[in-house]
């Protein structure tokens, strides 16, 4: 079994209205150092395989096909035993 | 001419679409469940608004893999008319049948009110009954209607005349004020505003009616031409 963590975020080139709103909220309560903020999605899953290479390939496919919309989002993933 | 109104779990504008076809055109129309695997009987497919599959993950992300969507792709390929409204537009972009994506509204608010649209392209099967640059009143009701595409795609949309409607007063932050786009062939259109909610004067506007009459007119023109040969 492998544990996978997938992070999906709005692309740098695309405006993230949620991130902008939360950044504004933080600044308004005194956290002036917040230069930028982006909100994303965090997903964790367990995979029924021990083969990391296969798992990575399958994860990439999952991200491209469903988990991220690559028109507006970037993704990355981590794998651990 | 036969219409299909797709129904996903969570669709909530399906009845409005059905009624708009029934009342405006009087042509046969069926509700078609998302599990259907054959749309060959239909000439026009309406993908209605709502919150299909709860809009989990992203609006339209899960619906794009519903069994019926493979048939919608096939129908689009065959040149049949496909119109996605609101959530239907989101589904069509997720499915890759239309370019771009819909983001959260810039204001972070769900906007539900009338909007003034400009008919940018009146040569699509859905807009022939409008005048070019005509301004029409069609309501919007969405939280995620902020259209996005990169600059290269935007250029392509302009060059190919794929921008069908723009907002006169941009309510959501959409790139280039875009309210609706088509595919290159023009037979697939997606839009955030709801023409089916503007099909009766009692509802505040009748400007949406002509989208439906346009579809029938185009179909008759093409069908008539085809049967003579």
Coordinates of C-alpha atoms in Angstrom, one line a residue:
Chain A
X1 CA 0.0 0.0 0.0
X2 CA 1.2 3.5 -0.8
X3 CA -0.2 6.7 0.5
X4 CA -0.6 9.5 -2.0
X5 CA -1.2 13.2 -1.4
X6 CA -2.4 15.4 -4.2
X7 CA -2.4 19.2 -4.2
X8 CA -4.4 21.2 -6.8
X9 CA -4.0 24.9 -7.0
X10 CA -5.1 27.6 -9.4
X11 CA -2.4 28.4 -11.9
X12 CA -0.2 31.4 -11.2
X13 CA -1.4 33.1 -14.4
X14 CA -5.0 32.8 -13.4
X15 CA -6.7 35.0 -10.8
X16 CA -7.8 33.1 -7.6
X17 CA -10.7 35.3 -6.2
X18 CA -10.9 33.2 -3.0
X19 CA -7.2 33.6 -2.4
X20 CA -7.4 37.3 -3.0
X21 CA -10.3 37.6 -0.5
X22 CA -8.5 35.6 2.2
X23 CA -5.3 37.6 1.7
X24 CA -7.3 40.8 2.1
X25 CA -8.9 39.5 5.3
X26 CA -5.5 38.5 6.8
X27 CA -4.1 42.0 6.0
X28 CA -7.1 43.7 7.5
X29 CA -6.4 41.9 10.8
X30 CA -2.8 43.0 10.9
X31 CA -0.9 40.4 8.8
X32 CA 0.6 42.9 6.4
X33 CA 3.4 40.5 5.5
X34 CA 1.0 38.3 3.4
X35 CA 2.3 39.1 -0.1
X36 CA 0.1 36.6 -1.9
X37 CA -2.1 33.8 -1.1
X38 CA -3.6 31.0 -3.1
X39 CA -6.2 28.5 -2.1
X40 CA -6.1 25.0 -3.4
X41 CA -7.4 21.5 -2.8
X42 CA -5.7 18.8 -0.7
X43 CA -6.6 15.1 -1.3
X44 CA -5.2 12.0 0.3
X45 CA -5.6 8.5 -0.9
X46 CA -4.3 5.0 -0.3
X47 CA -3.3 3.0 -3.4
X48 CA -3.5 -0.7 -3.6
X49 CA 0.0 -1.1 -5.0
X50 CA 3.7 -1.1 -3.9
X51 CA 5.1 -0.2 -7.2
X52 CA 6.0 3.5 -7.0
X53 CA 6.6 4.0 -10.7
X54 CA 3.2 2.5 -11.6
X55 CA 1.6 4.6 -8.8
X56 CA 3.1 7.8 -10.1
X57 CA 2.0 7.1 -13.6
X58 CA -1.5 6.4 -12.4
X59 CA -1.6 9.5 -10.2
X60 CA -0.6 11.7 -13.1
X61 CA -3.4 10.2 -15.2
X62 CA -5.9 10.8 -12.3
X63 CA -4.8 14.4 -12.1
X64 CA -4.9 15.1 -15.8
X65 CA -8.2 13.3 -16.3
X66 CA -10.3 14.4 -13.3
X67 CA -8.6 15.8 -10.2
X68 CA -7.3 19.0 -11.8
X69 CA -8.6 21.1 -14.7
X70 CA -5.4 21.9 -16.4
X71 CA -6.9 24.9 -18.2
X72 CA -6.8 26.8 -14.9
X73 CA -5.2 24.5 -12.3
X74 CA -1.7 23.0 -11.5
X75 CA -1.2 19.9 -9.6
X76 CA 1.5 18.1 -7.7
X77 CA 1.6 14.9 -5.7
X78 CA 3.7 13.1 -3.0
X79 CA 4.0 9.4 -2.4
X80 CA 4.9 7.7 0.8
X81 CA 4.9 4.1 2.1
Chain B
X1 CA -37.3 18.2 -34.9
X2 CA -36.6 16.3 -31.6
X3 CA -35.1 17.8 -28.5
X4 CA -33.4 16.1 -25.5
X5 CA -33.1 17.7 -22.1
X6 CA -30.4 15.9 -20.2
X7 CA -31.0 15.3 -16.5
X8 CA -28.2 14.7 -14.1
X9 CA -28.6 14.1 -10.4
X10 CA -28.7 17.8 -9.2
X11 CA -29.9 19.4 -12.4
X12 CA -32.5 22.0 -11.6
X13 CA -33.2 23.9 -14.8
X14 CA -34.3 20.8 -16.7
X15 CA -38.0 21.6 -16.4
X16 CA -37.5 25.2 -17.5
X17 CA -35.7 24.0 -20.6
X18 CA -38.4 21.4 -21.4
X19 CA -41.1 24.0 -21.0
X20 CA -39.3 26.6 -23.1
X21 CA -39.1 24.1 -26.0
X22 CA -42.7 23.0 -25.4
X23 CA -44.2 26.5 -25.1
X24 CA -42.0 28.3 -27.7
X25 CA -41.8 25.7 -30.4
X26 CA -44.3 22.9 -29.6
X27 CA -41.7 20.4 -31.0
X28 CA -41.3 17.0 -29.3
X29 CA -39.0 17.0 -26.3
X30 CA -37.9 14.3 -23.9
X31 CA -36.1 14.3 -20.6
X32 CA -33.0 12.0 -21.0
X33 CA -31.4 10.6 -17.8
X34 CA -27.6 10.8 -17.5
X35 CA -27.2 7.1 -17.8
X36 CA -28.6 7.0 -21.3
X37 CA -26.3 5.5 -24.0
X38 CA -28.2 6.5 -27.1
X39 CA -29.0 9.9 -28.3
X40 CA -29.4 9.1 -32.0
X41 CA -33.1 10.0 -32.0
X42 CA -32.4 13.7 -31.1
X43 CA -31.5 16.6 -33.3
X44 CA -30.7 19.0 -30.4
X45 CA -29.4 18.3 -27.0
X46 CA -29.9 20.8 -24.1
X47 CA -27.6 20.5 -21.2
X48 CA -29.4 22.3 -18.4
X49 CA -28.3 24.3 -15.4
X50 CA -28.1 23.1 -11.8
X51 CA -25.6 21.6 -9.5
X52 CA -24.9 18.2 -11.1
X53 CA -23.3 15.7 -8.7
X54 CA -23.3 18.5 -6.1
X55 CA -20.6 20.3 -8.1
X56 CA -18.2 18.2 -6.1
X57 CA -14.5 18.8 -7.0
X58 CA -15.4 21.4 -9.7
X59 CA -18.6 22.3 -11.4
X60 CA -19.1 19.8 -14.2
X61 CA -16.0 17.7 -13.3
X62 CA -17.9 14.5 -12.4
X63 CA -20.7 15.0 -14.9
X64 CA -18.2 14.9 -17.8
X65 CA -17.9 11.2 -17.2
X66 CA -21.6 10.4 -17.1
X67 CA -22.5 7.7 -19.7
X68 CA -24.6 10.1 -21.7
X69 CA -21.6 12.5 -22.2
X70 CA -20.0 10.1 -24.7
X71 CA -23.2 10.3 -26.7
X72 CA -23.2 14.1 -26.5
X73 CA -19.6 14.1 -27.9
X74 CA -20.8 11.9 -30.7
X75 CA -23.8 14.1 -31.4
X76 CA -21.5 17.2 -31.5
X77 CA -19.1 15.4 -33.8
X78 CA -22.1 14.6 -36.1
X79 CA -23.0 18.3 -36.3
X80 CA -26.1 18.1 -34.1
X81 CA -27.0 21.1 -32.0
X82 CA -25.7 21.1 -28.4
X83 CA -26.6 23.9 -26.0
X84 CA -25.1 24.0 -22.5
X85 CA -26.7 26.5 -20.1
X86 CA -25.0 27.5 -16.9
X87 CA -24.0 24.2 -15.3
X88 CA -24.4 22.8 -18.8
X89 CA -21.8 25.2 -20.0
X90 CA -19.5 24.2 -17.2
X91 CA -20.0 20.5 -18.1
X92 CA -19.2 21.1 -21.8
X93 CA -16.0 22.9 -21.0
X94 CA -15.0 20.1 -18.5
X95 CA -15.7 17.6 -21.2
X96 CA -13.5 19.5 -23.7
X97 CA -16.4 20.1 -26.1
X98 CA -15.9 23.9 -25.6
X99 CA -12.7 25.8 -24.9
X100 CA -11.8 27.5 -21.6
X101 CA -13.1 27.0 -18.0
X102 CA -15.4 28.7 -15.5
X103 CA -13.9 30.1 -12.3
X104 CA -15.5 31.5 -9.1
X105 CA -17.0 34.9 -9.7
X106 CA -14.6 37.7 -9.0
X107 CA -17.0 39.1 -6.3
X108 CA -17.1 35.7 -4.6
X109 CA -20.9 36.1 -4.7
X110 CA -23.7 34.1 -6.3
X111 CA -25.2 36.6 -8.7
X112 CA -28.8 36.2 -9.6
X113 CA -30.4 39.0 -11.7
X114 CA -31.1 40.1 -15.2
X115 CA -28.1 40.8 -17.4
X116 CA -27.8 42.7 -20.7
X117 CA -26.1 40.6 -23.3
X118 CA -24.7 41.6 -26.7
X119 CA -25.2 39.2 -29.5
X120 CA -21.7 39.1 -31.0
X121 CA -22.2 36.2 -33.4
X122 CA -25.7 35.9 -35.0
X123 CA -24.6 33.2 -37.4
X124 CA -24.7 30.2 -35.1
X125 CA -27.7 27.8 -35.2
X126 CA -28.7 29.3 -31.8
X127 CA -28.7 33.0 -32.7
X128 CA -29.8 33.5 -36.3
X129 CA -33.1 35.2 -35.1
X130 CA -31.1 38.0 -33.4
X131 CA -29.6 41.0 -35.1
X132 CA -25.8 41.3 -34.8
X133 CA -24.8 43.4 -31.8
X134 CA -28.4 43.4 -30.6
X135 CA -28.7 43.8 -26.8
X136 CA -31.0 41.3 -25.1
X137 CA -32.0 40.8 -21.5
X138 CA -31.3 37.3 -20.1
X139 CA -31.1 36.5 -16.4
X140 CA -28.0 35.0 -14.8
X141 CA -27.8 32.8 -11.7
X142 CA -24.4 31.5 -10.9
X143 CA -21.5 31.6 -8.4
X144 CA -18.9 30.2 -10.9
X145 CA -19.4 31.9 -14.2
X146 CA -16.1 33.7 -14.5
X147 CA -15.0 32.6 -17.9
X148 CA -11.3 32.0 -18.4
X149 CA -9.1 31.1 -21.3
X150 CA -5.5 32.0 -22.0
X151 CA -4.6 34.8 -24.4
X152 CA -3.8 32.4 -27.3
X153 CA -7.2 30.8 -27.0
X154 CA -8.9 34.2 -26.8
X155 CA -7.2 35.2 -30.0
X156 CA -8.5 31.9 -31.6
X157 CA -12.0 32.6 -30.3
X158 CA -11.9 36.0 -31.9
X159 CA -10.4 34.9 -35.2
X160 CA -12.9 32.0 -35.5
X161 CA -15.9 34.1 -34.4
X162 CA -16.5 31.8 -31.4
X163 CA -17.6 34.5 -29.0
X164 CA -21.4 34.3 -29.2
X165 CA -22.5 36.6 -26.3
X166 CA -20.7 39.2 -24.2
X167 CA -22.0 41.0 -21.1
X168 CA -22.7 44.7 -21.4
X169 CA -21.9 45.0 -17.6
X170 CA -19.6 42.2 -16.7
X171 CA -21.1 40.6 -13.5
X172 CA -18.4 38.0 -12.8
X173 CA -15.0 38.9 -14.1
X174 CA -15.1 36.9 -17.3
X175 CA -12.2 37.4 -19.7
X176 CA -13.2 39.8 -22.5
X177 CA -16.8 40.0 -20.9
X178 CA -17.5 36.6 -22.4
X179 CA -21.0 35.2 -21.5
X180 CA -21.2 32.5 -24.2
X181 CA -18.9 30.7 -26.7
X182 CA -19.2 28.1 -29.4
X183 CA -16.9 25.4 -30.8
X184 CA -15.2 26.2 -34.1
X185 CA -18.0 24.5 -36.1
X186 CA -20.6 26.6 -34.3
X187 CA -22.9 23.7 -33.5
X188 CA -22.0 23.5 -29.8
X189 CA -22.7 26.6 -27.7
X190 CA -22.3 27.2 -24.0
X191 CA -23.5 30.2 -22.0
X192 CA -23.9 31.2 -18.3
X193 CA -27.1 33.2 -18.7
X194 CA -30.4 31.4 -18.9
X195 CA -32.4 31.9 -22.1
X196 CA -35.0 29.3 -20.9
X197 CA -35.8 31.7 -18.0
X198 CA -36.5 34.5 -20.5
X199 CA -39.1 32.7 -22.6
X200 CA -42.3 34.4 -21.3
X201 CA -43.1 38.0 -20.7
X202 CA -44.5 37.0 -17.3
X203 CA -41.0 36.1 -16.3
X204 CA -39.7 39.5 -17.1
X205 CA -38.2 38.9 -20.6
X206 CA -39.0 37.1 -23.8
X207 CA -35.6 37.7 -25.3
X208 CA -34.6 34.0 -24.7
X209 CA -37.3 32.7 -27.0
X210 CA -35.4 33.5 -30.1
X211 CA -32.6 31.2 -29.2
X212 CA -35.1 28.3 -29.4
X213 CA -36.7 29.6 -32.6
X214 CA -33.2 30.0 -34.1
X215 CA -32.5 26.4 -33.5
X216 CA -35.7 25.2 -35.2
X217 CA -35.2 27.6 -38.1
X218 CA -31.7 26.4 -38.7
X219 CA -32.7 22.8 -38.5
X220 CA -35.5 23.3 -40.9
X221 CA -33.2 25.2 -43.4
X222 CA -30.6 22.4 -43.2
X223 CA -33.1 19.6 -43.2
X224 CA -35.0 21.0 -46.1
X225 CA -31.9 21.5 -48.1
X226 CA -30.8 18.0 -47.4
X227 CA -34.1 16.3 -48.4
X228 CA -34.3 18.1 -51.7
X229 CA -31.0 16.4 -52.7

